[in-house]
Amino acid sequence: MKASKLKDWQRTVEDTAAKQDTRLAGLTTAEAQRRLEKYGHNELATKGKTTLLQKFLAQFKDLMIIVLLVAALISVFVGEGVDALIILLVVVLNAIFGVFQESKAEEAIDALKSLAAPQAKVERDGQIQQIQSTKLVPGDVVILEAGDVVPADLRLVESASMQIEESALTGESVPVNKQTAALDDEQLPLGDRTNLAFMNSNVTFGRGKGIVIHTGMATEVGKIARLINDADETITPLQRNLTKLSKTLTWLILAIAVVVFAVGMLRGQESLIDMLLTAISLAVAAIPEGLPAIVTITLALGTQRMVKRHAIIRKLPAVETLGSTQIIASDKTGTLTQNKMTVEKLFVDNQLMDAAAVTPDFQSKLFDLMILNNDTKKIDEELVGDPTETALIAFNDQRGYSSAAVIDQYQRVAEVPFDSERKLMSTVNALPDGKYLITVKGAPDELLKRTTKYVMPGAELPMDEAEERRIQAVNHDLALQAIRVLGFAYRIVDAVPEKLTSAVVENDLIFAGLVGMIDPERPEVAQAIQEAHDAGIQTLMITGDHRDTAGAIAKRLGMITDAEADTAVVTGAELDQQTDEQLADHVANYRVYARVAPEHKVRIVDAWQKKGKVVAMTGDGVNDAPSLKQADIGVAMGITGTEVSKGASDMVLADDNFATIVDAVEEGRKVFANIQKAIQYLLSANLGEVLTLFVMTMMGWQILAPVHILWINLVTDTLPAIALGLEPAEKNVMQQPPRDKKSSFLSGGVAGNVIYQGILEGAITLFVYAMALAFPDHSGSAQIHADALTMAFATLGLIQLFHAFNSKSIHGSIFQATTWKNKFFNWAILIAFALLAITIVVPGFNDLFHVSHLNLHQWLIVIGASLSMIVIVEVVKLIQRTLKKSRGN
């Protein structure tokens, strides 16, 4: 077969390099740039974004909007041109607002996508470089390691025990062993193309190198992306629930609109056209068609706020799920702790001291020994080496005792390397007087066997049993606190020992002291765990560390008490002895999991989920991906996490900090609460409108015109509802237990509030209308009815703006410090009020909106009645809080 017709897997490495016109040393930067211009960026195409015009026209596809446009057309034919104009104005303004909502949501989501650009290691210009994977081009040579996501389709040219998991493409969860030899078969399924690596697959083991043969939409995953782009977009469960709610309300309100139309026609109080327009406007105004968009914006804005708090949300519905989190299972190292060994205790001059209280000086040999018996290197002001040894150098340097000066003064001339059997390390350093200092560092037990003296201030005393027991006791106590202890000793000799062996060098030593180190907890974590506990969230520690270390850190963080150390801590070996059913029965007893393997994490998550709990799980390694996917919220580490773990997660911690998870939970609760507030506000307002028109029709009164309802709906259902989504968290949001997994936006008393508040809005509006008819300010039937209708119109609109303040908290009082904190809300109310008032007070608008001027007395009635909404709802909330408190909730 001709080389040009060979499939990618049939080509040899040399053939592939020739076809891609590249070398195994990679491309030059100039050539890569030329190819980038030719082939385009290495990224998957998404559905083309709609233009502003397309977004605008799409707003008119809604059935209710079409009905409203028909109503406007009818108005034109019957000579009501002003009504038609206002209806069209409302429709257009609604469409403009819808475009704004959609664009805002897209911008928020795009901003999040840009934060997750993966990197690729390539060879260019003869050097290994790290670049954005979107800038890869055919012919680039890519280096792969365990934990990497393959950035493009590659023909492998090196493979050192490399395995790649390709389940996203093949459905096979078992990783594929990769090799570099050409394959003969012309027809091979993806899973059998063992010399190729495919974009977005995960390297689970080993390392390798490959030549880029396809990028972007030309890759195998690009073919799948094309199918996805051709498919209809799916909506989230959240949006699905909201759509269901909207449909239910739609049919209910349409039924009421039909009744209003029928009764109005039977009474003969309005013309057919007027009643038709009234019924249609009632239906359109009462349906919260903008609710899904408002929810999406609230979620998107929540994700942007989380980014500022170092939490990157990868999946929008995760924001809402976070609010119901009941269990947080966290890794220890780097998340609960600082992942940095730190000197915490010193036993020097025969007394145990906190490191913070110690100032190093040359009078004590211990500090010199910490520096000299140490292989740490300083590169670009960074300490590089074993974490234990770098901690010793950092301790001295941070306290002004220069390690560089000590090393320069006492040059190392020989050493006896560390050995795991004897657990010691020794160095020989030259002294200024021509003698030599032997330093020894290691396990205190082994060190004490070789000491004959110990140091006291200004003296060297013989080592005796009492002193040895004292040192052993200190070592034991520190070990119980999970503090790693190193002993230091020394002696001075006249010459460098001829034989550098342990027997020759490490004897007749003078004990200098002990240094205790630990990877300390992050200072903010203990408070975060307490906040989680107050919020009804249980925190678990899952670590590969030893039982004692895990237990000690858990106690320091307040996760367990001394009395619980034996029962609340369990090891992976102990989990292996339990069946899944037994673990599910006992899982509530455990809060610390030590020496666990990745597969144990999946079992732990599953056991809690069987108890109906919402679980958040952290992870950073390739093998954590299964547990991150299993959890309700998978949380990956942004700094130490692999691309695999990030890909499997719902959220990424930009700072690898446990406290960030708690911040995200708080934000999730706030987002859910704000959506609830918007729903309560919109539904109760719409119910008030429906009841007002329904009762007016039943009573045979002159009813509000379509323009009245549409205008009220426009000014009260847009800006104030969006503004409620920006409310700050209520002060007790993290003192409440997590909401139930099955709860909805109407749970927690919201449904009841919607009903009574909607009835209250309608009742107050009708009361004002009735009062205006009974006690008119003007004479003449037409003027009296015009004033009554105008007062009802103003009251219905104003009462909803005042009710927006009620909706700032479902059960809490508005008379608190945060009431005026939301500046966007304050402006939204002022703008909405101005738009409402302009129809009455500005000359010329009266005729457009069929309203009359109101005098001061009438305005006082309208404002007083509208304010009563706040008073009544505050009283009801107080009663609700009192009853809840009396029940002990």
PDB file of C-alpha atoms in Angstrom, residues 47-251:
ATOM      1  CA  LYS A  47     -22.535  26.001  18.480  1.00  0.00           C
ATOM      2  CA  GLY A  48     -22.217  29.323  16.742  1.00  0.00           C
ATOM      3  CA  LYS A  49     -23.296  32.116  19.010  1.00  0.00           C
ATOM      4  CA  THR A  50     -26.525  33.790  18.035  1.00  0.00           C
ATOM      5  CA  THR A  51     -26.409  37.425  17.019  1.00  0.00           C
ATOM      6  CA  LEU A  52     -28.223  40.132  18.943  1.00  0.00           C
ATOM      7  CA  LEU A  53     -30.892  40.227  16.205  1.00  0.00           C
ATOM      8  CA  GLN A  54     -31.396  36.460  16.427  1.00  0.00           C
ATOM      9  CA  LYS A  55     -31.663  36.678  20.202  1.00  0.00           C
ATOM     10  CA  PHE A  56     -34.171  39.515  19.848  1.00  0.00           C
ATOM     11  CA  LEU A  57     -36.374  37.663  17.327  1.00  0.00           C
ATOM     12  CA  ALA A  58     -36.229  34.507  19.462  1.00  0.00           C
ATOM     13  CA  GLN A  59     -38.027  36.369  22.245  1.00  0.00           C
ATOM     14  CA  PHE A  60     -41.154  36.479  20.054  1.00  0.00           C
ATOM     15  CA  LYS A  61     -41.459  32.693  19.753  1.00  0.00           C
ATOM     16  CA  ASP A  62     -43.230  32.379  23.084  1.00  0.00           C
ATOM     17  CA  LEU A  63     -46.928  31.505  22.714  1.00  0.00           C
ATOM     18  CA  MET A  64     -48.033  34.218  25.130  1.00  0.00           C
ATOM     19  CA  ILE A  65     -46.067  36.896  23.271  1.00  0.00           C
ATOM     20  CA  ILE A  66     -47.669  35.791  19.996  1.00  0.00           C
ATOM     21  CA  VAL A  67     -51.099  36.071  21.593  1.00  0.00           C
ATOM     22  CA  LEU A  68     -50.225  39.538  22.840  1.00  0.00           C
ATOM     23  CA  LEU A  69     -49.109  40.616  19.348  1.00  0.00           C
ATOM     24  CA  VAL A  70     -52.448  39.380  18.010  1.00  0.00           C
ATOM     25  CA  ALA A  71     -54.148  41.477  20.688  1.00  0.00           C
ATOM     26  CA  ALA A  72     -52.217  44.548  19.527  1.00  0.00           C
ATOM     27  CA  LEU A  73     -53.284  43.863  15.947  1.00  0.00           C
ATOM     28  CA  ILE A  74     -56.912  43.608  17.027  1.00  0.00           C
ATOM     29  CA  SER A  75     -56.573  46.923  18.880  1.00  0.00           C
ATOM     30  CA  VAL A  76     -55.410  48.617  15.678  1.00  0.00           C
ATOM     31  CA  PHE A  77     -58.419  47.311  13.737  1.00  0.00           C
ATOM     32  CA  VAL A  78     -60.892  48.538  16.351  1.00  0.00           C
ATOM     33  CA  GLY A  79     -59.330  51.978  16.511  1.00  0.00           C
ATOM     34  CA  GLU A  80     -57.485  51.616  19.821  1.00  0.00           C
ATOM     35  CA  GLY A  81     -54.149  52.711  18.368  1.00  0.00           C
ATOM     36  CA  VAL A  82     -52.799  53.990  21.681  1.00  0.00           C
ATOM     37  CA  ASP A  83     -53.465  50.625  23.383  1.00  0.00           C
ATOM     38  CA  ALA A  84     -51.797  48.826  20.478  1.00  0.00           C
ATOM     39  CA  LEU A  85     -48.774  51.120  20.719  1.00  0.00           C
ATOM     40  CA  ILE A  86     -48.353  50.535  24.445  1.00  0.00           C
ATOM     41  CA  ILE A  87     -48.800  46.774  24.064  1.00  0.00           C
ATOM     42  CA  LEU A  88     -46.115  46.729  21.372  1.00  0.00           C
ATOM     43  CA  LEU A  89     -43.858  48.892  23.548  1.00  0.00           C
ATOM     44  CA  VAL A  90     -44.216  46.450  26.441  1.00  0.00           C
ATOM     45  CA  VAL A  91     -43.511  43.485  24.162  1.00  0.00           C
ATOM     46  CA  VAL A  92     -40.414  45.138  22.685  1.00  0.00           C
ATOM     47  CA  LEU A  93     -39.105  46.149  26.118  1.00  0.00           C
ATOM     48  CA  ASN A  94     -39.670  42.590  27.356  1.00  0.00           C
ATOM     49  CA  ALA A  95     -37.741  41.289  24.339  1.00  0.00           C
ATOM     50  CA  ILE A  96     -34.866  43.726  24.969  1.00  0.00           C
ATOM     51  CA  PHE A  97     -34.704  42.637  28.585  1.00  0.00           C
ATOM     52  CA  GLY A  98     -34.762  38.989  27.515  1.00  0.00           C
ATOM     53  CA  VAL A  99     -31.790  39.616  25.201  1.00  0.00           C
ATOM     54  CA  PHE A 100     -29.953  41.307  28.081  1.00  0.00           C
ATOM     55  CA  GLN A 101     -30.642  38.311  30.344  1.00  0.00           C
ATOM     56  CA  GLU A 102     -29.443  35.808  27.746  1.00  0.00           C
ATOM     57  CA  SER A 103     -26.300  37.788  26.912  1.00  0.00           C
ATOM     58  CA  LYS A 104     -25.452  38.268  30.577  1.00  0.00           C
ATOM     59  CA  ALA A 105     -25.737  34.550  31.240  1.00  0.00           C
ATOM     60  CA  GLU A 106     -23.541  33.752  28.203  1.00  0.00           C
ATOM     61  CA  GLU A 107     -20.885  36.226  29.333  1.00  0.00           C
ATOM     62  CA  ALA A 108     -20.773  34.718  32.817  1.00  0.00           C
ATOM     63  CA  ILE A 109     -20.458  31.178  31.506  1.00  0.00           C
ATOM     64  CA  ASP A 110     -17.806  32.164  28.938  1.00  0.00           C
ATOM     65  CA  ALA A 111     -15.790  33.839  31.689  1.00  0.00           C
ATOM     66  CA  LEU A 112     -15.773  30.582  33.605  1.00  0.00           C
ATOM     67  CA  LYS A 113     -14.778  28.529  30.567  1.00  0.00           C
ATOM     68  CA  SER A 114     -11.742  30.739  30.020  1.00  0.00           C
ATOM     69  CA  LEU A 115     -10.456  29.835  33.477  1.00  0.00           C
ATOM     70  CA  ALA A 116     -10.108  26.175  32.631  1.00  0.00           C
ATOM     71  CA  ALA A 117      -7.714  26.278  29.655  1.00  0.00           C
ATOM     72  CA  PRO A 118      -5.501  23.136  29.902  1.00  0.00           C
ATOM     73  CA  GLN A 119      -1.778  23.256  29.292  1.00  0.00           C
ATOM     74  CA  ALA A 120       0.486  21.030  27.177  1.00  0.00           C
ATOM     75  CA  LYS A 121       4.216  20.303  27.379  1.00  0.00           C
ATOM     76  CA  VAL A 122       5.900  20.433  23.974  1.00  0.00           C
ATOM     77  CA  GLU A 123       9.366  20.418  22.482  1.00  0.00           C
ATOM     78  CA  ARG A 124       9.987  23.586  20.496  1.00  0.00           C
ATOM     79  CA  ASP A 125      13.270  25.190  19.508  1.00  0.00           C
ATOM     80  CA  GLY A 126      15.025  22.221  21.101  1.00  0.00           C
ATOM     81  CA  GLN A 127      13.559  23.010  24.543  1.00  0.00           C
ATOM     82  CA  ILE A 128      10.654  21.724  26.593  1.00  0.00           C
ATOM     83  CA  GLN A 129       8.001  24.422  26.865  1.00  0.00           C
ATOM     84  CA  GLN A 130       4.573  24.608  28.463  1.00  0.00           C
ATOM     85  CA  ILE A 131       1.954  26.226  26.248  1.00  0.00           C
ATOM     86  CA  GLN A 132      -1.809  26.479  26.056  1.00  0.00           C
ATOM     87  CA  SER A 133      -3.090  23.352  24.367  1.00  0.00           C
ATOM     88  CA  THR A 134      -5.188  25.521  22.035  1.00  0.00           C
ATOM     89  CA  LYS A 135      -1.919  26.581  20.350  1.00  0.00           C
ATOM     90  CA  LEU A 136      -0.824  23.056  19.440  1.00  0.00           C
ATOM     91  CA  VAL A 137      -0.393  22.368  15.726  1.00  0.00           C
ATOM     92  CA  PRO A 138       0.134  19.215  13.627  1.00  0.00           C
ATOM     93  CA  GLY A 139       3.803  18.275  13.837  1.00  0.00           C
ATOM     94  CA  ASP A 140       4.270  19.418  17.455  1.00  0.00           C
ATOM     95  CA  VAL A 141       5.991  16.890  19.733  1.00  0.00           C
ATOM     96  CA  VAL A 142       4.048  16.538  23.001  1.00  0.00           C
ATOM     97  CA  ILE A 143       5.360  15.072  26.271  1.00  0.00           C
ATOM     98  CA  LEU A 144       2.893  13.083  28.378  1.00  0.00           C
ATOM     99  CA  GLU A 145       3.025  12.049  32.038  1.00  0.00           C
ATOM    100  CA  ALA A 146       0.642  10.287  34.417  1.00  0.00           C
ATOM    101  CA  GLY A 147      -2.162  12.674  35.315  1.00  0.00           C
ATOM    102  CA  ASP A 148      -2.129  14.581  32.020  1.00  0.00           C
ATOM    103  CA  VAL A 149      -5.046  14.950  29.647  1.00  0.00           C
ATOM    104  CA  VAL A 150      -3.976  14.219  26.077  1.00  0.00           C
ATOM    105  CA  PRO A 151      -4.244  17.633  24.357  1.00  0.00           C
ATOM    106  CA  ALA A 152      -4.630  16.453  20.716  1.00  0.00           C
ATOM    107  CA  ASP A 153      -4.563  13.257  18.635  1.00  0.00           C
ATOM    108  CA  LEU A 154      -0.993  11.923  18.717  1.00  0.00           C
ATOM    109  CA  ARG A 155       1.088   9.219  17.042  1.00  0.00           C
ATOM    110  CA  LEU A 156       3.193   7.928  19.927  1.00  0.00           C
ATOM    111  CA  VAL A 157       6.965   7.873  19.420  1.00  0.00           C
ATOM    112  CA  GLU A 158       7.929   6.941  23.003  1.00  0.00           C
ATOM    113  CA  SER A 159       6.085   4.938  25.652  1.00  0.00           C
ATOM    114  CA  ALA A 160       7.479   4.008  29.054  1.00  0.00           C
ATOM    115  CA  SER A 161       4.808   1.734  30.575  1.00  0.00           C
ATOM    116  CA  MET A 162       2.228   4.309  29.530  1.00  0.00           C
ATOM    117  CA  GLN A 163      -1.458   3.575  30.015  1.00  0.00           C
ATOM    118  CA  ILE A 164      -4.274   5.815  28.778  1.00  0.00           C
ATOM    119  CA  GLU A 165      -7.911   5.672  29.833  1.00  0.00           C
ATOM    120  CA  GLU A 166     -10.127   6.216  26.770  1.00  0.00           C
ATOM    121  CA  SER A 167     -13.590   5.491  28.145  1.00  0.00           C
ATOM    122  CA  ALA A 168     -14.974   8.791  26.831  1.00  0.00           C
ATOM    123  CA  LEU A 169     -14.329   7.500  23.311  1.00  0.00           C
ATOM    124  CA  THR A 170     -14.522   3.723  23.577  1.00  0.00           C
ATOM    125  CA  GLY A 171     -16.706   3.047  26.602  1.00  0.00           C
ATOM    126  CA  GLU A 172     -13.977   0.775  28.001  1.00  0.00           C
ATOM    127  CA  SER A 173     -13.021   1.840  31.523  1.00  0.00           C
ATOM    128  CA  VAL A 174      -9.842  -0.277  31.599  1.00  0.00           C
ATOM    129  CA  PRO A 175      -6.786   1.814  30.585  1.00  0.00           C
ATOM    130  CA  VAL A 176      -5.034   0.824  27.337  1.00  0.00           C
ATOM    131  CA  ASN A 177      -1.352  -0.142  27.327  1.00  0.00           C
ATOM    132  CA  LYS A 178       0.352   2.020  24.732  1.00  0.00           C
ATOM    133  CA  GLN A 179       3.295   1.179  22.444  1.00  0.00           C
ATOM    134  CA  THR A 180       5.047   2.752  19.443  1.00  0.00           C
ATOM    135  CA  ALA A 181       5.240   0.063  16.754  1.00  0.00           C
ATOM    136  CA  ALA A 182       3.201   0.375  13.544  1.00  0.00           C
ATOM    137  CA  LEU A 183       0.037  -1.757  13.288  1.00  0.00           C
ATOM    138  CA  ASP A 184      -0.774  -3.767  10.176  1.00  0.00           C
ATOM    139  CA  ASP A 185      -4.566  -3.946  10.136  1.00  0.00           C
ATOM    140  CA  GLU A 186      -6.286  -1.393   7.947  1.00  0.00           C
ATOM    141  CA  GLN A 187      -9.525  -1.511   9.930  1.00  0.00           C
ATOM    142  CA  LEU A 188      -9.081  -1.146  13.691  1.00  0.00           C
ATOM    143  CA  PRO A 189     -11.541   0.095  16.311  1.00  0.00           C
ATOM    144  CA  LEU A 190     -10.359   3.026  18.412  1.00  0.00           C
ATOM    145  CA  GLY A 191      -9.586   0.861  21.435  1.00  0.00           C
ATOM    146  CA  ASP A 192      -7.122  -1.252  19.429  1.00  0.00           C
ATOM    147  CA  ARG A 193      -5.119   1.650  17.987  1.00  0.00           C
ATOM    148  CA  THR A 194      -2.494   1.208  20.679  1.00  0.00           C
ATOM    149  CA  ASN A 195       0.110   3.489  19.101  1.00  0.00           C
ATOM    150  CA  LEU A 196      -2.218   6.499  19.062  1.00  0.00           C
ATOM    151  CA  ALA A 197      -3.310   8.790  21.873  1.00  0.00           C
ATOM    152  CA  PHE A 198      -6.594  10.632  21.546  1.00  0.00           C
ATOM    153  CA  MET A 199      -7.543  14.141  22.594  1.00  0.00           C
ATOM    154  CA  ASN A 200      -9.231  14.435  26.025  1.00  0.00           C
ATOM    155  CA  SER A 201      -8.254  10.899  27.078  1.00  0.00           C
ATOM    156  CA  ASN A 202      -6.400  10.540  30.383  1.00  0.00           C
ATOM    157  CA  VAL A 203      -2.856   9.278  31.001  1.00  0.00           C
ATOM    158  CA  THR A 204      -3.210   7.081  34.089  1.00  0.00           C
ATOM    159  CA  PHE A 205       0.287   5.589  34.306  1.00  0.00           C
ATOM    160  CA  GLY A 206       3.795   5.940  32.917  1.00  0.00           C
ATOM    161  CA  ARG A 207       5.056   8.559  30.499  1.00  0.00           C
ATOM    162  CA  GLY A 208       5.528   9.029  26.778  1.00  0.00           C
ATOM    163  CA  LYS A 209       5.902  11.321  23.808  1.00  0.00           C
ATOM    164  CA  GLY A 210       3.919  11.772  20.609  1.00  0.00           C
ATOM    165  CA  ILE A 211       3.674  13.728  17.361  1.00  0.00           C
ATOM    166  CA  VAL A 212       0.468  15.731  16.903  1.00  0.00           C
ATOM    167  CA  ILE A 213      -1.380  14.341  13.867  1.00  0.00           C
ATOM    168  CA  HIS A 214      -4.806  15.997  14.302  1.00  0.00           C
ATOM    169  CA  THR A 215      -6.067  19.037  16.199  1.00  0.00           C
ATOM    170  CA  GLY A 216      -9.430  20.593  17.038  1.00  0.00           C
ATOM    171  CA  MET A 217     -12.441  19.282  15.155  1.00  0.00           C
ATOM    172  CA  ALA A 218     -10.243  16.910  13.108  1.00  0.00           C
ATOM    173  CA  THR A 219      -9.606  14.772  16.225  1.00  0.00           C
ATOM    174  CA  GLU A 220     -11.682  11.767  17.216  1.00  0.00           C
ATOM    175  CA  VAL A 221     -13.281  13.691  20.062  1.00  0.00           C
ATOM    176  CA  GLY A 222     -13.894  16.512  17.571  1.00  0.00           C
ATOM    177  CA  LYS A 223     -16.130  14.130  15.617  1.00  0.00           C
ATOM    178  CA  ILE A 224     -18.149  13.565  18.768  1.00  0.00           C
ATOM    179  CA  ALA A 225     -18.249  17.308  19.413  1.00  0.00           C
ATOM    180  CA  ARG A 226     -19.734  17.798  15.950  1.00  0.00           C
ATOM    181  CA  LEU A 227     -22.528  15.348  16.801  1.00  0.00           C
ATOM    182  CA  ILE A 228     -23.128  17.165  20.087  1.00  0.00           C
ATOM    183  CA  ASN A 229     -23.302  20.515  18.343  1.00  0.00           C
ATOM    184  CA  ASP A 230     -25.859  19.104  15.947  1.00  0.00           C
ATOM    185  CA  ALA A 231     -28.010  17.863  18.811  1.00  0.00           C
ATOM    186  CA  ASP A 232     -30.518  19.954  20.711  1.00  0.00           C
ATOM    187  CA  GLU A 233     -29.293  21.541  23.910  1.00  0.00           C
ATOM    188  CA  THR A 234     -30.449  19.843  27.094  1.00  0.00           C
ATOM    189  CA  ILE A 235     -31.689  21.803  30.061  1.00  0.00           C
ATOM    190  CA  THR A 236     -30.512  21.297  33.612  1.00  0.00           C
ATOM    191  CA  PRO A 237     -32.748  19.621  36.234  1.00  0.00           C
ATOM    192  CA  LEU A 238     -33.093  23.037  37.805  1.00  0.00           C
ATOM    193  CA  GLN A 239     -34.388  24.568  34.598  1.00  0.00           C
ATOM    194  CA  ARG A 240     -36.606  21.526  34.015  1.00  0.00           C
ATOM    195  CA  ASN A 241     -38.266  21.992  37.401  1.00  0.00           C
ATOM    196  CA  LEU A 242     -38.773  25.676  36.716  1.00  0.00           C
ATOM    197  CA  THR A 243     -40.246  24.959  33.302  1.00  0.00           C
ATOM    198  CA  LYS A 244     -42.642  22.483  34.879  1.00  0.00           C
ATOM    199  CA  LEU A 245     -43.638  25.081  37.461  1.00  0.00           C
ATOM    200  CA  SER A 246     -44.178  27.690  34.742  1.00  0.00           C
ATOM    201  CA  LYS A 247     -46.328  25.326  32.654  1.00  0.00           C
ATOM    202  CA  THR A 248     -48.506  24.454  35.635  1.00  0.00           C
ATOM    203  CA  LEU A 249     -48.987  28.129  36.400  1.00  0.00           C
ATOM    204  CA  THR A 250     -49.679  28.869  32.737  1.00  0.00           C
ATOM    205  CA  TRP A 251     -52.617  26.458  32.523  1.00  0.00           C
TER     206      TRP A 251
END
